[in-house]
Each structure stands twice: as structure tokens, then as C-alpha cells.
């Protein structure tokens, strides 16, 4: 159960590490505003704790994180209110998406390394959450992707720095996903291991960090992140918000929003993704598919 301090996650410190467990398993740990607030607070709590050498971010239940919780599209929270910014203009959308980015900055800004422990689904906003961590270790059979790219684009951008331009384009333009094993081959994640070895692998890396002075860990993290900033990593986040805002004004997004209003989130997403079959891409070998768009085994 969530602690009294955190409503959407479990926070614990032991063995010189803080473990942040996203705790909405019935929603596949979908991100809502409360979870964003909790994540940011937990990261800074870990950073202030002198016993903590690193942070582990993981998910309860069947998934790491399946993305943003779109249920508000079906309720009053999505209704524009008098005197408040709506989501009609490019600037409206950009402002909204930049607000969503703010909690992600804490992953870079805290001085301690953060390891994402990815199992099950790591989709849409969940993939962004993982890739803002310093390192990602995934289960071989994890499913990592951004299906929402079929009716929008990524509101933040760390894929490019890990997978390179060609595979980033390949995956984001189609919304296809890849396995944890393939993600490791691309460099999108640090490595992948069998699902039953995932926790031990992550904890083993945390054990190594526990042997290093926190000031030294901080210096190494910060020089690497300064390097990313010199490569434009901070600027591209602002541009990603603007590009996603532009995509939200497309016909595809308008149609998707209409489907959500008429059918609900789940049915609308199912209809959006139906033509893409299993929605998976393959890093090595041909992508032969059956009539429904599902990948065929490589013989």
C-alpha cells in the first residue's frame, strides 16, 4: 500500500539505495498528475538522504509503466474551464506539455544515479520516464515503445541520444515497440536479462554504486549530463513539446480525440492500433508479417 507521504508510489530506503516503486498496478502504473508530483518529491528526498548512493525506479504488478493515464479524457477534468488555458491553440498545447515535462527534469538534476528496472510494458510516457533515468536494465521480454506516435509524437526526447536517429525515426514514426532484448542491442537500454534475473541484476549494480563515494558518483553523473546538455538535450525537450503540440493539431489526433469521446480510451486506442497487428518491430532479420500485421517467426 502507498505510504501516508506518497499516494501513487512506495518509497523505501535500505542497503544504501532508495527504491521508488510506481504503485498503480491495476492501471499498469499509468502516470497521472499525482504520480508526477510523488516521483519528483521522492527523487529529491533520495537526493537529500546521505545514506543513499543510488535510486531504483520500478513498477508494481505486471508492468513498469504503460504511459499516461488518459481516463481524464472521459471525465470533467478534460473540460475547459472559464478563465483557464484550454488546449485549442499551439501555445496552449505547448504550455500543457511543458508542464508535463517538469517532473522529469528531477531525474537529471538530482546528484545520485537512477536505475530504471523495466519489466512488462514500458510504453508511451512510460518509455520517457525510463529513458530520463541514468541507466535502464530491462527484462528480455519487456515491451518498449511509443504507440501514441500513431496519433501524435513524443512530448519529450531521449530516444535519439540512446538509439540514434534511424531507429528513433523507425519506432516513433510507426508507434511500433521492441523487446527488451532488442532495445539492449540498439543501446536504447543499458542491457537486458531474463525476467527472473531482472531484480538481482539491478540490485547487483546498486551494490556496486554503494561502494563508491556519493560525491564521486555525483561528479561522474553531472559531467555526463553536462555533455548531453552540450549536445542539446535540454533544448530538444522544449522543441519536443512544441512538435507534440503541433502533432496534437493534426487530423489524426482530432479523430483520435473524437473516438475517445465516443467510445472511451481503451476502445479508441484499440481501434487506432488494430491495423498494426502485434505492433512489434524486429532489430535483426526480416520483418515478415501475416495478413493481420503480426510478425512471423524467423525460420
CSV table of C-alpha atoms in Angstrom, one decimal:
chain,number,residue,atom,x,y,z
A,1,UNK,CA,0.0,0.0,0.0
A,2,UNK,CA,1.2,3.6,-0.6
A,3,UNK,CA,2.7,5.3,2.4
A,4,UNK,CA,1.0,8.3,4.0
A,5,UNK,CA,3.5,10.5,2.3
A,6,UNK,CA,3.1,9.2,-1.2
A,7,UNK,CA,-0.2,8.3,-2.8
A,8,UNK,CA,1.0,6.7,-6.1
A,9,UNK,CA,4.2,5.1,-5.2
A,10,UNK,CA,6.1,3.2,-2.5
A,11,UNK,CA,9.3,4.8,-1.2
A,12,UNK,CA,11.8,2.8,0.8
A,13,UNK,CA,15.5,3.1,1.7
A,14,UNK,CA,17.7,0.2,2.6
A,15,UNK,CA,21.2,-1.0,1.7
A,16,UNK,CA,22.4,2.4,0.6
A,17,UNK,CA,19.7,2.8,-2.1
A,18,UNK,CA,16.2,4.3,-2.4
A,19,UNK,CA,13.6,2.2,-4.2
A,20,UNK,CA,10.8,4.0,-5.8
A,21,UNK,CA,8.0,1.6,-6.8
A,22,UNK,CA,5.2,3.0,-9.0
A,23,UNK,CA,2.1,1.7,-7.3
A,24,UNK,CA,-0.9,1.7,-9.6
A,25,UNK,CA,-0.8,-1.9,-10.7
A,26,UNK,CA,-4.5,-2.0,-11.6
A,27,UNK,CA,-3.7,0.8,-14.1
A,28,UNK,CA,-0.4,-0.7,-15.3
A,29,UNK,CA,1.2,2.2,-13.3
A,30,UNK,CA,-0.2,4.8,-15.7
A,31,UNK,CA,1.1,8.3,-14.9
A,32,UNK,CA,-1.3,10.9,-13.6
A,33,UNK,CA,-0.6,14.3,-12.1
A,34,UNK,CA,-0.4,12.9,-8.5
A,35,UNK,CA,2.2,10.4,-9.6
A,36,UNK,CA,4.3,13.1,-11.3
A,37,UNK,CA,4.3,15.1,-8.0
A,38,UNK,CA,5.1,12.0,-6.0
A,39,UNK,CA,8.0,11.0,-8.3
A,40,UNK,CA,9.6,14.4,-8.1
A,41,UNK,CA,9.3,14.6,-4.3
A,42,UNK,CA,10.7,11.1,-3.9
A,43,UNK,CA,13.7,11.8,-6.1
A,44,UNK,CA,14.6,14.9,-4.1
A,45,UNK,CA,14.1,13.0,-0.8
A,46,UNK,CA,16.5,10.4,-2.0
A,47,UNK,CA,19.0,13.0,-3.1
A,48,UNK,CA,19.0,14.7,0.3
A,49,UNK,CA,19.5,11.4,2.2
A,50,UNK,CA,23.2,10.9,2.8
A,51,UNK,CA,22.8,7.1,3.2
A,52,UNK,CA,21.5,6.8,-0.4
A,53,UNK,CA,24.1,6.1,-3.2
A,54,UNK,CA,21.6,5.4,-6.0
A,55,UNK,CA,17.9,5.2,-6.8
A,56,UNK,CA,16.0,2.3,-8.3
A,57,UNK,CA,12.8,3.1,-10.2
A,58,UNK,CA,10.5,0.2,-10.8
A,59,UNK,CA,6.8,-0.7,-11.2
A,60,UNK,CA,4.4,-2.9,-9.2
A,61,UNK,CA,2.4,-5.6,-10.8
A,62,UNK,CA,2.6,-6.6,-14.5
A,63,UNK,CA,4.2,-3.6,-15.9
A,64,UNK,CA,6.8,-0.9,-15.4
A,65,UNK,CA,4.6,1.8,-16.8
A,66,UNK,CA,2.1,1.7,-19.7
A,67,UNK,CA,2.1,5.5,-20.2
A,68,UNK,CA,0.0,8.5,-19.2
A,69,UNK,CA,-3.5,7.9,-17.8
A,70,UNK,CA,-5.9,9.2,-20.4
A,71,UNK,CA,-9.0,8.5,-18.4
A,72,UNK,CA,-9.5,12.2,-17.9
A,73,UNK,CA,-10.5,12.4,-21.5
A,74,UNK,CA,-13.7,10.7,-20.4
A,75,UNK,CA,-14.4,13.0,-17.4
A,76,UNK,CA,-14.8,16.6,-16.3
A,77,UNK,CA,-11.0,17.2,-15.9
A,78,UNK,CA,-10.6,17.5,-19.7
A,79,UNK,CA,-13.4,20.1,-20.0
A,80,UNK,CA,-12.1,23.6,-20.5
A,81,UNK,CA,-12.9,26.0,-17.6
A,82,UNK,CA,-13.7,29.6,-17.6
A,83,UNK,CA,-10.6,31.8,-17.2
A,84,UNK,CA,-8.1,28.9,-17.6
A,85,UNK,CA,-5.9,27.9,-20.5
A,86,UNK,CA,-7.5,25.3,-22.8
A,87,UNK,CA,-5.9,23.1,-25.4
A,88,UNK,CA,-7.0,24.7,-28.7
A,89,UNK,CA,-4.0,26.7,-29.9
A,90,UNK,CA,-0.4,25.6,-30.5
A,91,UNK,CA,0.7,27.7,-27.5
A,92,UNK,CA,-2.0,26.1,-25.3
A,93,UNK,CA,-0.8,22.6,-26.1
A,94,UNK,CA,2.9,23.6,-25.8
A,95,UNK,CA,2.3,25.1,-22.3
A,96,UNK,CA,0.4,21.9,-21.2
A,97,UNK,CA,3.2,19.6,-22.5
A,98,UNK,CA,6.0,21.7,-21.0
A,99,UNK,CA,4.2,21.4,-17.6
A,100,UNK,CA,4.2,17.6,-18.0
A,101,UNK,CA,7.9,17.7,-18.6
A,102,UNK,CA,8.8,19.5,-15.4
A,103,UNK,CA,9.0,16.5,-13.0
A,104,UNK,CA,11.2,14.6,-15.5
A,105,UNK,CA,14.0,17.2,-15.0
A,106,UNK,CA,14.5,15.9,-11.5
A,107,UNK,CA,16.0,12.7,-12.9
A,108,UNK,CA,18.9,14.7,-14.4
A,109,UNK,CA,19.0,17.4,-11.6
A,110,UNK,CA,19.5,15.1,-8.6
A,111,UNK,CA,23.1,14.1,-7.9
A,112,UNK,CA,22.5,10.4,-7.4
A,113,UNK,CA,22.4,7.9,-10.3
A,114,UNK,CA,18.9,6.5,-11.1
A,115,UNK,CA,18.4,3.0,-12.5
A,116,UNK,CA,15.2,2.1,-14.2
A,117,UNK,CA,14.2,-1.6,-13.6
A,118,UNK,CA,11.9,-2.3,-16.6
A,119,UNK,CA,9.6,-5.3,-16.9
A,120,UNK,CA,6.4,-5.9,-18.8
A,121,UNK,CA,5.0,-2.8,-20.6
A,122,UNK,CA,7.1,0.3,-20.9
A,123,UNK,CA,5.1,2.3,-23.3
A,124,UNK,CA,4.4,5.9,-24.4
A,125,UNK,CA,5.0,8.2,-21.3
A,126,UNK,CA,6.4,5.1,-19.5
A,127,UNK,CA,9.3,4.9,-22.1
A,128,UNK,CA,10.0,8.6,-21.5
A,129,UNK,CA,10.1,8.0,-17.8
A,130,UNK,CA,12.6,5.2,-18.1
A,131,UNK,CA,14.8,7.0,-20.6
A,132,UNK,CA,15.2,10.0,-18.3
A,133,UNK,CA,16.9,7.7,-15.8
A,134,UNK,CA,20.6,7.4,-15.9
A,135,UNK,CA,20.6,3.7,-16.8
A,136,UNK,CA,17.9,1.2,-17.9
A,137,UNK,CA,18.0,-2.5,-17.3
A,138,UNK,CA,15.2,-4.4,-18.9
A,139,UNK,CA,13.7,-7.8,-18.9
A,140,UNK,CA,14.4,-9.6,-22.2
A,141,UNK,CA,10.6,-9.8,-22.8
A,142,UNK,CA,9.8,-6.3,-21.8
A,143,UNK,CA,7.8,-4.3,-24.4
A,144,UNK,CA,9.2,-0.8,-25.0
A,145,UNK,CA,7.7,1.6,-27.5
A,146,UNK,CA,5.6,4.7,-28.2
A,147,UNK,CA,2.3,3.6,-29.8
A,148,UNK,CA,0.8,7.0,-29.2
A,149,UNK,CA,3.1,8.1,-32.1
A,150,UNK,CA,0.3,6.9,-34.4
A,151,UNK,CA,-1.7,9.9,-33.4
A,152,UNK,CA,0.9,12.3,-32.0
A,153,UNK,CA,4.6,12.4,-31.2
A,154,UNK,CA,6.9,12.1,-28.2
A,155,UNK,CA,6.4,15.1,-25.8
A,156,UNK,CA,10.0,14.6,-24.6
A,157,UNK,CA,13.0,13.2,-26.4
A,158,UNK,CA,15.8,11.0,-25.0
A,159,UNK,CA,15.3,8.2,-27.6
A,160,UNK,CA,17.6,10.0,-30.0
A,161,UNK,CA,20.5,10.0,-27.6
A,162,UNK,CA,20.3,6.3,-26.9
A,163,UNK,CA,19.1,4.6,-30.1
A,164,UNK,CA,20.4,7.1,-32.7
A,165,UNK,CA,18.4,8.8,-35.4
A,166,UNK,CA,17.5,5.9,-37.7
A,167,UNK,CA,15.9,3.6,-35.1
A,168,UNK,CA,14.3,6.5,-33.3
A,169,UNK,CA,12.6,7.5,-36.5
A,170,UNK,CA,11.7,3.9,-37.3
A,171,UNK,CA,10.0,3.4,-34.0
A,172,UNK,CA,8.4,6.8,-33.3
A,173,UNK,CA,7.0,7.2,-36.8
A,174,UNK,CA,5.2,3.9,-36.7
A,175,UNK,CA,4.5,3.6,-33.0
A,176,UNK,CA,5.9,0.0,-33.1
A,177,UNK,CA,7.5,-1.5,-30.0
A,178,UNK,CA,10.6,-3.7,-29.4
A,179,UNK,CA,11.5,-6.2,-26.9
A,180,UNK,CA,13.9,-5.5,-24.0
A,181,UNK,CA,16.5,-7.7,-25.7
A,182,UNK,CA,16.3,-5.7,-29.0
A,183,UNK,CA,16.3,-2.5,-27.0
A,184,UNK,CA,19.6,-3.5,-25.4
A,185,UNK,CA,21.1,-4.3,-28.9
A,186,UNK,CA,20.2,-0.8,-30.0
A,187,UNK,CA,21.6,0.9,-26.9
A,188,UNK,CA,18.2,2.2,-26.0
A,189,UNK,CA,18.7,0.4,-22.7
A,190,UNK,CA,21.9,-0.5,-20.9
A,191,UNK,CA,21.2,-4.2,-21.0
A,192,UNK,CA,18.5,-6.9,-20.8
A,193,UNK,CA,18.4,-10.1,-18.8
A,194,UNK,CA,15.8,-12.9,-18.3
A,195,UNK,CA,12.8,-11.6,-16.4
A,196,UNK,CA,13.5,-13.8,-13.4
A,197,UNK,CA,17.0,-12.3,-13.1
A,198,UNK,CA,16.0,-8.7,-13.5
A,199,UNK,CA,15.7,-7.6,-9.9
A,200,UNK,CA,19.0,-9.4,-9.0
A,201,UNK,CA,20.8,-7.6,-11.9
A,202,UNK,CA,19.6,-4.2,-10.8
A,203,UNK,CA,20.3,-4.8,-7.2
A,204,UNK,CA,23.8,-6.0,-8.1
A,205,UNK,CA,24.5,-2.7,-9.9
A,206,UNK,CA,23.2,-0.8,-6.9
A,207,UNK,CA,25.6,-2.8,-4.8
A,208,UNK,CA,28.5,-1.6,-6.9
A,209,UNK,CA,27.3,2.0,-6.6
A,210,UNK,CA,27.2,1.6,-2.8
A,211,UNK,CA,30.9,1.1,-2.8
A,212,UNK,CA,31.6,4.5,-4.4
A,213,UNK,CA,31.6,7.8,-2.5
A,214,UNK,CA,28.5,9.8,-3.3
A,215,UNK,CA,30.5,12.9,-4.2
A,216,UNK,CA,32.4,10.9,-6.8
A,217,UNK,CA,29.1,9.4,-8.2
A,218,UNK,CA,27.7,12.9,-8.4
A,219,UNK,CA,30.7,14.3,-10.3
A,220,UNK,CA,30.6,11.4,-12.8
A,221,UNK,CA,26.8,11.8,-13.4
A,222,UNK,CA,27.0,15.6,-13.7
A,223,UNK,CA,29.8,15.7,-16.2
A,224,UNK,CA,28.0,13.1,-18.4
A,225,UNK,CA,24.8,15.1,-18.2
A,226,UNK,CA,26.6,18.4,-19.0
A,227,UNK,CA,27.9,16.6,-22.1
A,228,UNK,CA,24.3,15.7,-23.0
A,229,UNK,CA,23.3,19.3,-22.5
A,230,UNK,CA,26.1,20.5,-24.8
A,231,UNK,CA,24.6,18.1,-27.3
A,232,UNK,CA,21.3,19.9,-27.0
A,233,UNK,CA,19.5,17.5,-24.7
A,234,UNK,CA,17.8,20.3,-22.7
A,235,UNK,CA,16.9,22.4,-25.7
A,236,UNK,CA,15.4,19.4,-27.6
A,237,UNK,CA,12.9,18.8,-24.7
A,238,UNK,CA,11.4,22.2,-25.3
A,239,UNK,CA,11.3,21.5,-29.0
A,240,UNK,CA,9.7,18.1,-28.4
A,241,UNK,CA,6.9,19.8,-26.5
A,242,UNK,CA,6.3,22.2,-29.4
A,243,UNK,CA,6.4,19.4,-32.0
A,244,UNK,CA,3.9,17.3,-30.0
A,245,UNK,CA,1.7,20.4,-29.7
A,246,UNK,CA,1.9,20.7,-33.5
A,247,UNK,CA,1.0,17.0,-33.8
A,248,UNK,CA,-2.0,17.5,-31.5
A,249,UNK,CA,-3.5,19.8,-34.1
A,250,UNK,CA,-3.3,17.2,-36.8
A,251,UNK,CA,-6.3,15.4,-38.3
A,252,UNK,CA,-5.1,12.1,-36.8
A,253,UNK,CA,-5.2,13.5,-33.2
A,254,UNK,CA,-8.6,15.2,-33.8
A,255,UNK,CA,-10.0,11.9,-35.0
A,256,UNK,CA,-8.5,10.0,-32.0
A,257,UNK,CA,-9.9,12.6,-29.6
A,258,UNK,CA,-13.3,12.2,-31.2
A,259,UNK,CA,-13.1,8.4,-30.8
A,260,UNK,CA,-12.1,8.7,-27.2
A,261,UNK,CA,-15.2,10.9,-26.6
A,262,UNK,CA,-17.5,8.5,-28.4
A,263,UNK,CA,-16.0,5.1,-27.3
A,264,UNK,CA,-13.7,5.6,-24.4
A,265,UNK,CA,-9.9,5.5,-24.1
A,266,UNK,CA,-9.5,1.7,-24.4
A,267,UNK,CA,-11.7,1.2,-27.4
A,268,UNK,CA,-10.2,4.2,-29.2
A,269,UNK,CA,-6.6,3.0,-28.6
A,270,UNK,CA,-7.6,-0.5,-29.8
A,271,UNK,CA,-9.1,0.9,-33.0
A,272,UNK,CA,-6.0,3.1,-33.6
A,273,UNK,CA,-3.6,0.2,-33.2
A,274,UNK,CA,-5.7,-2.5,-34.9
A,275,UNK,CA,-4.1,-2.1,-38.3
A,276,UNK,CA,-0.6,-2.5,-36.9
A,277,UNK,CA,-1.1,-6.1,-35.7
A,278,UNK,CA,1.1,-7.0,-32.8
A,279,UNK,CA,2.8,-3.6,-33.1
A,280,UNK,CA,6.2,-5.1,-32.7
A,281,UNK,CA,9.4,-4.4,-34.7
A,282,UNK,CA,12.4,-6.6,-35.0
A,283,UNK,CA,16.0,-5.4,-34.9
A,284,UNK,CA,17.7,-8.3,-36.6
A,285,UNK,CA,16.3,-10.2,-39.6
A,286,UNK,CA,13.4,-9.6,-41.9
A,287,UNK,CA,10.0,-8.3,-40.7
A,288,UNK,CA,7.7,-10.7,-42.4
A,289,UNK,CA,4.1,-10.3,-41.3
A,290,UNK,CA,0.9,-12.2,-41.6
A,291,UNK,CA,-2.3,-10.8,-43.0
A,292,UNK,CA,-3.1,-9.2,-39.6
A,293,UNK,CA,0.2,-7.4,-39.4
A,294,UNK,CA,1.8,-9.8,-36.8
A,295,UNK,CA,5.5,-10.6,-37.0
A,296,UNK,CA,6.2,-14.1,-38.3
A,297,UNK,CA,8.9,-16.2,-36.7
A,298,UNK,CA,12.3,-16.2,-38.4
A,299,UNK,CA,12.9,-19.7,-39.8
